[in-house]
Coordinates of N, CA and C in Angstrom, one line a residue:
M1 N 57.9 -57.4 18.4 CA 56.7 -57.8 18.7 C 55.7 -57.8 17.7
N2 N 54.8 -58.7 17.6 CA 53.9 -59.0 16.4 C 52.4 -58.9 16.8
P3 N 51.7 -58.4 16.0 CA 50.0 -59.0 16.6 C 49.7 -60.2 17.3
D4 N 50.3 -61.3 16.5 CA 49.9 -62.5 17.1 C 50.7 -63.3 18.2
D5 N 51.6 -62.1 18.8 CA 52.4 -62.4 19.9 C 51.5 -62.6 21.3
P6 N 51.8 -63.7 22.0 CA 50.7 -64.0 23.0 C 50.9 -63.1 24.2
L7 N 51.9 -62.5 24.2 CA 52.5 -61.7 25.3 C 51.5 -60.3 25.4
L8 N 50.7 -60.1 24.1 CA 50.0 -59.1 24.2 C 48.7 -59.2 24.8
K9 N 48.4 -60.6 25.2 CA 47.1 -60.9 25.8 C 47.1 -60.5 27.0
I10 N 48.4 -60.4 27.8 CA 48.7 -60.5 29.2 C 49.1 -58.6 29.5
L11 N 49.6 -58.1 28.5 CA 50.1 -56.9 28.9 C 49.0 -55.9 29.3
A12 N 49.3 -55.1 30.0 CA 48.2 -54.1 30.6 C 48.8 -52.6 30.8
C13 N 48.0 -51.7 30.6 CA 48.6 -50.1 30.9 C 48.8 -50.3 32.7
P14 N 50.1 -49.8 32.6 CA 50.2 -49.5 34.4 C 49.5 -48.6 35.0
L15 N 48.7 -48.0 34.3 CA 47.7 -46.8 35.0 C 46.3 -47.1 35.4
D16 N 45.7 -47.8 34.6 CA 44.2 -48.0 34.5 C 44.1 -49.5 34.3
K17 N 45.3 -50.5 34.1 CA 45.3 -51.9 34.0 C 44.5 -52.6 33.1
G18 N 44.2 -51.9 32.1 CA 43.3 -52.2 31.0 C 44.2 -52.5 29.8
P19 N 43.5 -53.4 28.8 CA 44.2 -53.8 27.7 C 44.8 -52.8 26.7
L20 N 46.0 -53.1 26.2 CA 46.7 -52.1 25.0 C 46.7 -52.9 23.8
H21 N 46.7 -51.6 23.0 CA 46.8 -52.2 21.3 C 48.2 -52.0 21.0
L22 N 48.5 -52.9 19.9 CA 50.0 -53.0 19.5 C 49.7 -52.0 18.3
L23 N 50.7 -51.0 18.2 CA 50.7 -50.0 16.9 C 52.2 -50.5 16.1
V24 N 51.9 -50.9 14.9 CA 53.2 -51.5 14.2 C 53.7 -50.2 13.6
P25 N 54.7 -50.4 13.5 CA 55.9 -49.1 12.8 C 55.1 -49.0 11.2
D26 N 54.9 -47.7 11.3 CA 54.4 -47.1 9.9 C 55.5 -46.6 9.0
E27 N 56.2 -47.3 8.2 CA 57.4 -46.5 7.4 C 57.3 -45.1 6.7
S28 N 55.7 -45.0 6.2 CA 55.6 -43.7 5.6 C 55.5 -42.7 6.4
V29 N 55.4 -42.7 7.7 CA 55.2 -41.7 8.7 C 56.6 -41.9 9.5
G30 N 57.5 -42.6 9.6 CA 58.4 -42.8 10.3 C 57.9 -43.1 11.9
S31 N 56.9 -43.9 12.1 CA 56.8 -44.2 13.7 C 57.2 -45.4 13.9
E32 N 57.4 -45.4 15.0 CA 58.0 -46.6 15.9 C 56.8 -47.5 16.5
A33 N 57.3 -48.7 16.7 CA 56.3 -50.0 17.3 C 56.0 -49.3 18.7
A34 N 54.9 -49.3 19.1 CA 54.1 -48.9 20.6 C 53.3 -49.5 20.8
L35 N 52.9 -49.8 22.4 CA 51.5 -50.0 22.8 C 50.6 -48.8 23.2
Y36 N 49.3 -48.8 22.7 CA 48.6 -47.6 22.9 C 47.4 -48.0 23.6
N37 N 47.2 -47.1 24.5 CA 45.8 -47.2 25.5 C 44.9 -45.8 25.1
P38 N 44.0 -46.6 24.2 CA 43.1 -45.5 23.8 C 42.3 -44.7 24.7
R39 N 42.0 -45.4 25.8 CA 41.1 -44.8 27.0 C 41.8 -43.5 27.6
L40 N 43.2 -43.6 27.9 CA 44.0 -42.7 28.5 C 44.7 -41.5 27.3
Q41 N 44.6 -42.0 26.0 CA 45.5 -41.5 25.3 C 46.8 -41.7 25.4
R42 N 47.1 -42.7 25.9 CA 48.9 -42.9 26.2 C 49.3 -43.9 25.5
R43 N 50.7 -43.5 25.2 CA 51.6 -44.5 24.0 C 52.6 -45.0 24.7
Y44 N 52.7 -46.2 24.8 CA 54.2 -47.0 25.4 C 55.1 -47.1 24.5
P45 N 56.3 -47.2 24.5 CA 57.4 -47.4 23.6 C 57.5 -48.6 23.4
I46 N 58.1 -49.2 22.6 CA 58.7 -50.6 22.5 C 60.2 -50.5 22.1
V47 N 61.0 -50.8 22.9 CA 62.6 -50.5 22.5 C 63.1 -51.8 22.6
D48 N 63.8 -52.1 21.2 CA 64.6 -53.4 21.0 C 63.5 -54.6 21.2
G49 N 62.3 -54.1 21.2 CA 61.1 -55.5 21.2 C 60.9 -55.5 22.9
I50 N 61.6 -54.5 23.6 CA 60.7 -54.7 25.0 C 59.7 -53.7 25.3
P51 N 58.4 -54.0 25.6 CA 57.6 -52.6 26.3 C 58.1 -52.0 27.2
Q52 N 58.0 -50.7 27.3 CA 58.6 -49.8 28.2 C 57.0 -49.5 28.8
L53 N 56.7 -50.2 29.9 CA 55.6 -50.0 30.5 C 55.6 -49.3 32.1
L54 N 56.5 -48.7 32.2 CA 56.5 -47.6 33.3 C 55.7 -46.6 33.4
P55 N 54.9 -46.2 34.4 CA 54.0 -45.1 33.9 C 54.5 -43.7 33.3
S56 N 56.1 -43.6 34.0 CA 57.0 -42.5 33.3 C 57.3 -42.7 31.9
S57 N 57.1 -43.8 31.3 CA 57.6 -44.2 30.0 C 56.3 -43.8 28.9
G58 N 55.1 -43.5 29.4 CA 54.0 -43.4 28.8 C 54.1 -42.0 28.1
E59 N 53.6 -41.8 26.9 CA 53.5 -40.4 26.3 C 52.1 -40.2 26.1
Q60 N 51.9 -38.8 26.6 CA 50.3 -38.4 26.5 C 49.9 -37.7 24.8
V61 N 49.4 -38.5 24.1 CA 48.7 -38.0 22.7 C 47.9 -36.7 22.4
G62 N 48.2 -35.9 21.6 CA 47.0 -35.1 21.4 C 45.9 -35.6 20.7
A63 N 44.8 -34.8 20.6 CA 43.2 -35.2 20.0 C 43.8 -35.7 18.5
D64 N 44.4 -34.8 17.9 CA 44.6 -35.2 16.4 C 45.3 -36.6 16.1
E65 N 46.3 -36.5 17.1 CA 46.9 -38.0 17.0 C 46.2 -39.1 17.3
H66 N 45.4 -39.0 18.5 CA 45.0 -39.9 19.1 C 43.7 -40.5 17.9
E67 N 43.2 -39.7 17.2 CA 42.3 -40.0 15.9 C 42.8 -40.8 14.7
E68 N 44.3 -40.5 14.9 CA 45.2 -41.0 13.6 C 45.4 -42.4 14.0
L69 N 45.7 -42.6 15.4 CA 46.0 -43.9 15.9 C 45.0 -44.9 16.2
L70 N 43.6 -44.1 16.4 CA 42.6 -44.9 16.4 C 42.1 -45.6 14.9
K71 N 42.4 -44.9 13.8 CA 42.4 -45.3 12.5 C 43.2 -46.6 12.1
R72 N 44.6 -46.4 12.7 CA 45.4 -47.5 12.7 C 45.3 -48.7 13.3
M73 N 44.3 -48.7 14.5 CA 44.0 -49.8 15.3 C 42.7 -50.4 14.5
A74 N 41.9 -49.5 13.6 CA 40.8 -50.4 13.1 C 41.2 -51.4 12.6
P75 N 40.2 -52.7 12.4 CA 40.5 -53.9 11.5 C 40.2 -53.6 10.0

């Protein structure tokens, strides 16, 4: 999945139905691609190019990681 993928415009968080932000992999910290909901501080993994958007697939992130993810999302 890439930032220009039209699928990103229709994907929504399964919990609050709001938009999600693509987190591209960052090799310097070993992160993987994911979709992030900053409102609920939940990250959903992308496995083999397929977003895992079941509520149970989401992972709650802590305050420090949330701040880092917000920096990565900033234009």
